[in-house]
Short mmCIF file of C-alpha atoms in Angstrom, two decimals:
data_model
loop_
_atom_site.label_atom_id
_atom_site.label_comp_id
_atom_site.label_asym_id
_atom_site.label_seq_id
_atom_site.Cartn_x
_atom_site.Cartn_y
_atom_site.Cartn_z
CA MET A 1 46.01 165.52 108.70
CA ALA A 2 46.30 163.24 111.73
CA ALA A 3 47.72 164.81 114.88
CA ASP A 4 50.39 162.13 115.09
CA ALA A 5 51.62 162.73 111.52
CA ARG A 6 55.36 163.26 111.10
CA SER A 7 57.65 164.46 108.31
CA GLU A 8 58.84 161.65 106.06
CA HIS A 9 62.33 163.15 106.23
CA LEU A 10 62.97 162.44 109.91
CA SER A 11 65.74 160.03 110.79
CA PRO A 12 64.76 156.93 112.82
CA LEU A 13 66.11 158.55 116.00
CA GLN A 14 64.25 161.81 115.37
CA LEU A 15 61.03 159.90 114.70
CA ARG A 16 61.32 157.90 117.94
CA THR A 17 62.13 160.99 119.97
CA SER A 18 59.23 162.94 118.48
CA ARG A 19 56.78 160.34 119.85
CA ARG A 20 57.67 161.16 123.44
CA ALA A 21 55.37 163.31 125.58
CA PHE A 22 56.26 167.02 125.67
CA PRO A 23 54.51 170.10 127.09
CA PRO A 24 52.01 171.82 124.76
CA VAL A 25 52.98 174.73 122.53
CA PRO A 26 51.00 177.84 121.46
CA ALA A 27 48.20 177.25 118.98
CA VAL A 28 49.37 179.78 116.39
CA CYS A 29 53.11 180.27 115.88
CA ALA A 30 55.35 182.18 113.50
CA VAL A 31 58.93 181.28 112.60
CA THR A 32 61.29 183.54 110.66
CA GLY A 33 64.05 181.76 108.78
CA GLY A 34 61.95 178.63 108.95
CA THR A 35 63.19 176.72 105.90
CA GLY A 36 66.81 176.37 107.00
CA PHE A 37 68.39 173.51 108.89
CA VAL A 38 67.43 174.70 112.39
CA GLY A 39 64.30 176.62 111.45
CA GLY A 40 62.87 173.75 109.46
CA ARG A 41 63.24 171.31 112.33
CA LEU A 42 61.80 173.87 114.76
CA VAL A 43 58.71 174.23 112.55
CA GLU A 44 58.27 170.45 112.42
CA MET A 45 58.61 170.09 116.19
CA LEU A 46 56.07 172.85 116.88
CA VAL A 47 53.56 170.95 114.75
CA GLU A 48 54.53 167.63 116.33
CA ARG A 49 53.79 169.14 119.75
CA GLY A 50 50.34 170.39 118.86
CA ALA A 51 50.51 173.76 117.09
CA ARG A 52 47.40 174.27 114.95
CA LYS A 53 49.12 176.74 112.62
CA VAL A 54 52.76 177.63 111.99
CA ARG A 55 53.53 180.47 109.61
CA VAL A 56 57.01 180.32 108.13
CA LEU A 57 58.86 183.26 106.57
CA ASP A 58 62.07 182.80 104.62
CA ILE A 59 63.85 184.54 101.75
CA VAL A 60 64.12 181.20 99.92
CA PRO A 61 61.33 178.79 98.97
CA PRO A 62 60.95 175.65 101.10
CA PRO A 63 63.41 172.94 100.03
CA LYS A 64 62.34 169.57 98.69
CA ASN A 65 62.68 168.03 102.14
CA ALA A 66 60.40 170.60 103.82
CA TRP A 67 57.34 169.08 105.47
CA ALA A 68 54.24 169.64 103.32
CA ASP A 69 51.73 169.64 106.17
CA PRO A 70 48.50 171.72 105.95
CA ARG A 71 49.23 173.19 109.39
CA ILE A 72 52.36 174.83 107.97
CA GLU A 73 52.07 177.97 105.81
CA TYR A 74 55.25 178.78 103.90
CA ILE A 75 55.73 182.43 102.94
CA VAL A 76 58.58 183.51 100.67
CA GLY A 77 59.49 187.01 101.75
CA ASP A 78 62.10 189.37 103.12
CA ILE A 79 62.67 189.92 106.85
CA CYS A 80 63.89 193.40 105.87
CA ASP A 81 60.44 194.33 104.54
CA LEU A 82 58.39 195.57 107.50
CA ALA A 83 55.01 195.06 105.82
CA THR A 84 55.84 191.42 105.15
CA VAL A 85 56.81 190.85 108.78
CA GLU A 86 53.64 192.59 109.96
CA ARG A 87 51.52 190.19 107.91
CA LEU A 88 53.48 187.24 109.28
CA VAL A 89 52.99 188.03 112.97
CA ASN A 90 49.41 189.31 112.90
CA GLY A 91 47.31 187.15 115.23
CA VAL A 92 50.07 184.77 116.39
CA ASP A 93 50.72 183.72 119.99
CA CYS A 94 54.52 183.63 119.79
CA VAL A 95 57.25 184.41 117.25
CA TRP A 96 60.45 182.41 116.97
CA HIS A 97 62.95 184.69 115.26
CA ASN A 98 65.52 182.52 113.46
CA ALA A 99 66.16 184.47 110.25
CA ALA A 100 69.83 185.36 109.92
CA ALA A 101 72.72 185.67 107.53
CA VAL A 102 74.89 182.93 109.07
CA GLY A 103 78.61 182.25 108.81
CA PRO A 104 81.59 184.25 107.53
CA PHE A 105 80.90 184.30 103.78
CA HIS A 106 78.10 186.85 103.18
CA PRO A 107 78.55 190.41 101.89
CA VAL A 108 79.08 192.73 104.88
CA LYS A 109 76.03 194.86 104.10
CA LEU A 110 73.78 191.81 104.17
CA TYR A 111 74.74 190.97 107.77
CA PHE A 112 73.58 194.38 109.00
CA LYS A 113 70.39 194.29 106.88
CA VAL A 114 69.26 190.84 108.01
CA ASN A 115 70.70 190.33 111.48
CA HIS A 116 70.16 193.81 112.89
CA GLU A 117 67.58 195.64 110.79
CA GLY A 118 65.57 192.46 110.29
CA THR A 119 65.39 191.99 114.05
CA LEU A 120 64.25 195.59 114.51
CA ASN A 121 61.42 194.83 112.06
CA VAL A 122 60.36 191.81 114.12
CA ILE A 123 60.25 193.95 117.27
CA LYS A 124 58.23 196.72 115.56
CA ALA A 125 55.81 194.31 113.91
CA CYS A 126 55.20 192.29 117.07
CA LYS A 127 54.54 195.40 119.16
CA LYS A 128 52.12 196.72 116.55
CA ALA A 129 50.27 193.39 116.39
CA GLY A 130 50.18 192.93 120.16
CA VAL A 131 52.31 189.77 120.09
CA LYS A 132 53.51 189.28 123.65
CA LYS A 133 56.25 186.65 123.20
CA VAL A 134 59.38 186.44 121.02
CA VAL A 135 62.07 183.76 121.26
CA MET A 136 65.20 184.82 119.40
CA SER A 137 67.84 182.46 118.06
CA SER A 138 71.25 183.90 118.92
CA SER A 139 74.87 182.75 118.87
CA PRO A 140 77.65 182.28 121.46
CA SER A 141 79.97 184.03 118.99
CA THR A 142 78.40 187.30 120.13
CA ARG A 143 80.46 186.82 123.32
CA PHE A 144 83.70 185.53 121.76
CA ASP A 145 86.71 187.83 122.14
CA GLY A 146 89.40 185.44 120.90
CA SER A 147 90.18 183.87 124.27
CA ASP A 148 89.33 180.27 125.17
CA VAL A 149 85.82 179.51 126.40
CA ASP A 150 86.57 176.58 128.67
CA GLY A 151 83.37 175.65 130.50
CA LEU A 152 82.10 179.17 131.11
CA THR A 153 78.57 180.18 132.06
CA GLU A 154 76.75 182.91 130.16
CA ASP A 155 77.41 185.38 133.00
CA ALA A 156 81.15 184.65 132.93
CA MET A 157 81.47 185.63 129.26
CA PRO A 158 81.87 189.21 127.94
CA LYS A 159 78.79 191.41 128.11
CA LEU A 160 77.11 193.08 125.15
CA PRO A 161 78.04 195.30 123.47
CA GLN A 162 81.66 194.26 123.12
CA PRO A 163 84.25 196.85 122.00
CA ARG A 164 85.11 194.60 119.04
CA TYR A 165 83.98 191.33 117.50
CA LEU A 166 85.81 188.52 115.73
CA GLN A 167 83.57 188.73 112.65
CA THR A 168 80.72 190.77 111.20
CA TYR A 169 78.26 187.93 111.76
CA ALA A 170 78.89 188.04 115.52
CA GLU A 171 78.73 191.85 115.60
CA THR A 172 75.38 192.02 113.83
CA LYS A 173 73.86 189.13 115.78
CA ALA A 174 74.90 190.98 118.95
CA LEU A 175 73.22 194.15 117.72
CA GLY A 176 70.03 192.24 116.99
CA GLU A 177 70.07 190.30 120.25
CA LYS A 178 70.66 193.40 122.37
CA ALA A 179 67.81 195.21 120.65
CA MET A 180 65.52 192.25 121.29
CA THR A 181 66.41 191.72 124.95
CA ASP A 182 66.47 195.48 125.70
CA ALA A 183 62.89 195.65 124.41
CA CYS A 184 61.72 193.09 126.99
CA THR A 185 58.93 194.10 129.39
CA ASP A 186 56.13 192.23 131.15
CA ASP A 187 53.92 193.15 128.16
CA PHE A 188 56.46 192.27 125.46
CA MET A 189 58.47 189.31 126.74
CA THR A 190 61.63 188.28 124.93
CA ILE A 191 64.47 185.82 125.38
CA ALA A 192 67.57 184.82 123.38
CA VAL A 193 68.68 181.19 123.12
CA ALA A 194 71.83 179.99 121.38
CA PRO A 195 73.29 176.58 120.49
CA HIS A 196 76.86 175.69 119.75
CA GLN A 197 77.97 173.79 116.66
CA VAL A 198 74.59 172.48 115.56
CA TYR A 199 74.62 169.11 113.81
CA GLY A 200 72.10 166.49 112.74
CA PRO A 201 70.36 165.01 109.70
CA ARG A 202 69.82 167.53 106.88
CA ASP A 203 72.67 169.78 108.09
CA ASN A 204 73.65 171.91 105.08
CA LEU A 205 76.52 173.94 106.53
CA PHE A 206 78.69 172.55 109.35
CA LEU A 207 79.28 168.90 108.46
CA PRO A 208 79.02 169.17 104.65
CA ASN A 209 81.89 171.67 104.52
CA LEU A 210 84.07 169.77 106.98
CA LEU A 211 83.41 166.40 105.38
CA GLU A 212 84.15 167.85 101.98
CA SER A 213 87.56 168.91 103.29
CA CYS A 214 88.10 165.44 104.75
CA GLY A 215 87.09 163.68 101.54
CA THR A 216 89.36 165.75 99.33
CA ASN A 217 92.32 164.89 101.61
CA ARG A 218 93.08 168.55 102.20
CA LEU A 219 92.22 168.78 105.89
CA ARG A 220 94.93 168.38 108.52
CA VAL A 221 94.66 168.52 112.28
CA PHE A 222 95.15 172.12 113.37
CA GLY A 223 97.58 172.64 116.24
CA ASP A 224 97.80 169.90 118.87
CA GLY A 225 94.29 168.61 118.13
CA ARG A 226 93.18 168.69 121.78
CA ASN A 227 90.79 171.62 121.77
CA ARG A 228 87.62 170.99 123.77
CA ILE A 229 84.29 172.01 122.26
CA CYS A 230 80.61 171.16 122.60
CA PHE A 231 77.94 170.24 120.06
CA THR A 232 74.17 170.73 119.96
CA HIS A 233 71.94 168.27 118.14
CA VAL A 234 69.40 170.16 116.03
CA ASP A 235 66.51 168.56 117.93
CA ASN A 236 68.05 169.61 121.24
CA TYR A 237 68.33 173.19 120.03
CA ALA A 238 64.78 173.28 118.66
CA HIS A 239 63.60 171.82 121.98
CA GLY A 240 65.46 174.56 123.85
CA LEU A 241 63.84 177.23 121.68
CA ILE A 242 60.39 175.73 122.21
CA ILE A 243 60.56 175.41 125.99
CA ALA A 244 61.97 178.96 126.23
CA GLU A 245 58.50 180.21 125.27
CA ARG A 246 57.06 178.64 128.41
CA ALA A 247 59.50 180.67 130.54
CA LEU A 248 58.14 183.94 129.13
CA LYS A 249 55.76 185.05 131.86
CA PRO A 250 55.70 188.15 134.07
CA GLY A 251 58.31 187.99 136.82
CA SER A 252 60.23 185.12 135.22
CA PRO A 253 64.02 185.18 135.76
CA ALA A 254 64.39 184.32 132.07
CA LEU A 255 62.93 187.59 130.76
CA GLY A 256 65.39 189.46 128.56
CA LYS A 257 68.13 186.90 129.21
CA PHE A 258 70.59 184.99 127.00
CA TYR A 259 70.97 181.21 127.34
CA ILE A 260 73.11 178.54 125.70
CA VAL A 261 71.85 174.99 125.16
CA THR A 262 74.07 172.08 124.08
CA ASP A 263 74.19 168.30 124.32
CA ALA A 264 75.41 169.10 127.86
CA GLN A 265 76.24 166.14 130.11
CA THR A 266 75.63 163.61 127.31
CA HIS A 267 78.95 164.55 125.64
CA PRO A 268 81.81 162.00 125.86
CA HIS A 269 83.10 164.06 128.78
CA PRO A 270 80.11 164.62 131.11
CA GLU A 271 81.33 168.05 132.13
CA GLY A 272 79.89 169.00 128.74
CA TYR A 273 82.59 168.71 126.08
CA LEU A 274 84.31 166.52 123.50
CA TYR A 275 87.62 166.70 121.66
CA PHE A 276 86.78 168.21 118.27
CA TRP A 277 89.39 166.40 116.18
CA ASP A 278 88.46 163.02 117.70
CA VAL A 279 84.85 163.24 116.55
CA LEU A 280 85.81 164.70 113.18
CA GLU A 281 88.09 161.69 112.73
CA GLN A 282 85.10 159.44 113.47
CA ALA A 283 83.07 161.27 110.83
CA SER A 284 85.81 161.04 108.21
CA LEU A 285 86.30 157.31 108.75
CA ALA A 286 82.54 156.69 108.78
CA MET A 287 82.33 158.15 105.25
CA GLY A 288 85.12 155.82 104.14
CA PHE A 289 87.65 158.66 103.88
CA ALA A 290 91.26 158.47 105.01
CA SER A 291 92.29 159.25 108.56
CA ILE A 292 92.94 162.94 109.13
CA LYS A 293 95.03 162.11 112.19
CA ALA A 294 97.44 160.08 110.08
CA ARG A 295 98.40 163.17 108.11
CA THR A 296 101.01 165.68 109.18
CA ARG A 297 99.60 168.15 111.70
CA LEU A 298 99.80 171.84 110.96
CA PRO A 299 101.36 173.95 113.73
CA LEU A 300 99.51 177.07 114.77
CA TRP A 301 102.26 179.48 113.65
CA LEU A 302 102.19 178.04 110.12
CA LEU A 303 98.39 178.11 109.99
CA LYS A 304 98.36 181.80 110.85
CA ILE A 305 100.83 182.60 108.06
CA LEU A 306 98.80 180.57 105.55
CA ALA A 307 95.57 182.22 106.73
CA TYR A 308 97.07 185.70 106.27
CA ILE A 309 98.06 184.74 102.72
CA CYS A 310 94.59 183.32 101.97
CA GLU A 311 92.89 186.45 103.28
CA LEU A 312 95.15 188.62 101.13
CA ILE A 313 94.36 186.52 98.05
CA GLY A 314 90.66 186.72 98.86
CA PHE A 315 90.84 190.50 99.26
CA LEU A 316 92.66 190.93 95.94
CA THR A 317 90.66 188.44 93.87
CA GLY A 318 87.25 188.17 95.56
CA LEU A 319 87.64 184.39 95.95
CA LYS A 320 86.11 182.81 99.07
CA LEU A 321 88.95 180.73 100.48
CA LYS A 322 88.10 178.32 103.28
CA LEU A 323 91.22 179.04 105.34
CA SER A 324 91.01 182.29 107.32
CA LEU A 325 92.33 183.64 110.59
CA PHE A 326 88.84 183.33 112.05
CA ASN A 327 88.52 179.68 111.04
CA VAL A 328 91.98 178.90 112.40
CA ARG A 329 91.02 180.38 115.76
CA MET A 330 87.67 178.58 115.84
CA LEU A 331 89.30 175.23 115.03
CA THR A 332 92.01 175.52 117.69
CA MET A 333 90.38 177.26 120.69
CA HIS A 334 88.37 175.70 123.51
CA ARG A 335 84.64 176.35 123.01
CA TRP A 336 82.36 174.68 125.53
CA PHE A 337 79.87 175.97 128.05
CA ASP A 338 78.28 175.37 131.42
CA THR A 339 74.56 175.13 130.57
CA SER A 340 73.28 175.03 134.16
CA ALA A 341 71.43 178.35 133.72
CA ALA A 342 69.23 176.88 130.96
CA LYS A 343 68.53 173.87 133.15
CA ARG A 344 67.65 176.08 136.12
CA ASP A 345 65.54 178.76 134.40
CA LEU A 346 64.13 176.92 131.37
CA GLY A 347 64.04 173.33 132.60
CA TYR A 348 66.33 172.36 129.71
CA GLU A 349 67.68 168.83 129.33
CA PRO A 350 68.89 167.30 126.06
CA ILE A 351 66.26 165.06 124.49
CA ILE A 352 68.87 163.30 122.33
CA SER A 353 72.23 162.21 123.71
CA PHE A 354 75.41 163.06 121.85
CA ASP A 355 76.33 159.40 121.25
CA ASP A 356 72.94 158.58 119.79
CA GLY A 357 72.69 161.83 117.84
CA TRP A 358 76.19 161.65 116.35
CA HIS A 359 75.75 158.00 115.30
CA ASP A 360 72.37 158.74 113.73
CA THR A 361 73.76 161.80 111.92
CA LEU A 362 76.69 159.92 110.43
CA LEU A 363 74.34 157.19 109.17
CA TRP A 364 72.20 159.88 107.54
CA PHE A 365 75.21 161.53 105.87
CA LYS A 366 76.47 158.20 104.60
CA GLU A 367 73.08 157.48 103.01
CA PHE A 368 72.06 160.91 101.72
CA TRP A 369 75.17 163.12 101.46
CA LEU A 370 77.97 160.76 100.47
CA PRO A 371 76.50 159.59 97.12
CA SER A 372 76.63 163.16 95.77
CA PHE A 373 80.02 164.05 97.24
CA ASP A 374 82.41 165.56 94.69
CA ALA A 375 85.99 164.50 95.40
CA LYS A 376 87.23 167.24 93.06
CA SER A 377 85.91 170.07 95.26
CA GLY A 378 88.53 172.74 95.81
CA VAL A 379 89.79 175.08 98.49
CA THR A 380 87.61 177.91 97.21
CA GLY A 381 83.90 178.31 97.65
CA LEU A 382 81.47 176.43 99.86
CA ALA A 383 79.37 173.31 99.68
CA GLU A 384 76.86 173.82 96.86
CA GLY A 385 73.73 174.02 99.03
CA THR A 386 75.36 176.57 101.32
CA GLN A 387 76.47 178.79 98.44
CA ASN A 388 73.08 178.63 96.74
CA LYS A 389 71.30 180.05 99.78
CA ILE A 390 73.89 182.82 100.16
CA ASP A 391 73.36 183.82 96.53
CA ILE A 392 69.57 183.94 96.92
CA GLN A 393 69.79 185.96 100.14
CA SER A 394 72.20 188.43 98.56
CA ALA A 395 69.99 188.88 95.49
CA GLY A 396 66.65 188.90 97.30
CA THR A 397 67.19 191.07 100.35
CA SER A 398 66.06 194.65 99.84
#
């Protein structure tokens, strides 16, 4: 296949951006969790930038919109099976470890199996195979303690391990990340890179669930609606993961470190943030839905009472209700970061601006997501694609 070939599923903005000149990548790469939203785009961008072979491991088969390029080898397998991981990493130049049980809706045991034990398998397999570089996908939630994150640097946030975490996902990602960065030496070089609120074409978690709530007229502005947060376009995050590999060299200040990459200074507020409910309003109106700001706002005290009730119902019945104390906190707190460390140590700059990325994403959702939107969706469960992957992970992980 021609070196300039591209996936047919790229948006116009992604296609244009992919044609720009970028530094070379390793010849043979491996990506765990490489059929998901982030992992899939990372795989594509590695090939776009010159990788001769990218091996992809995921618990689920590649989706219909996965790039069928001969340089990509898709392997259906379990990150919790050491032998499978050993076969994946044998002979590769760098591993990008993206496999994770993401979000608040998995069985508790699965988080520990995938996010912690799966990471330990990657470390063991890479050391056995002599792989010298691992870039791990992490999460800022590993540092959340319930207080506002209002423009903090990585060093200003709580250190790992924390005495407690807001959810099991964050706890197990922290366990995995600490194991990975603690293993870092000049012979086995590791780094952890995290985004915040990833969005973009083919998103199957963040925007589908929020837009579903907008379209069913059930979502109200939480609190005063002025919480500041930051977003990361999927291409910006994949770019951050890719260039992190180039920082893995003996003596580098990036060795064993944790970095956050976002849309940074391209946000509506160049300090690096936006007002969450303003951009969600834009998304709702772009889909032709009613204004969420025109509805009665829900005060924080009432939301907490309702969330307690929903969690009790969920505990008693096993239903997965969308309103929880965790979600209330996430949708009302400030969550944005100073990304100067990634710029300094990794040379990170967004390759897609927020304005361009958000506009392009909404056009994609209007064309590809909206026609299948079900206005009768309820307050239980998740968007169908999200729930399907959770079910497969739960059934398939050893």
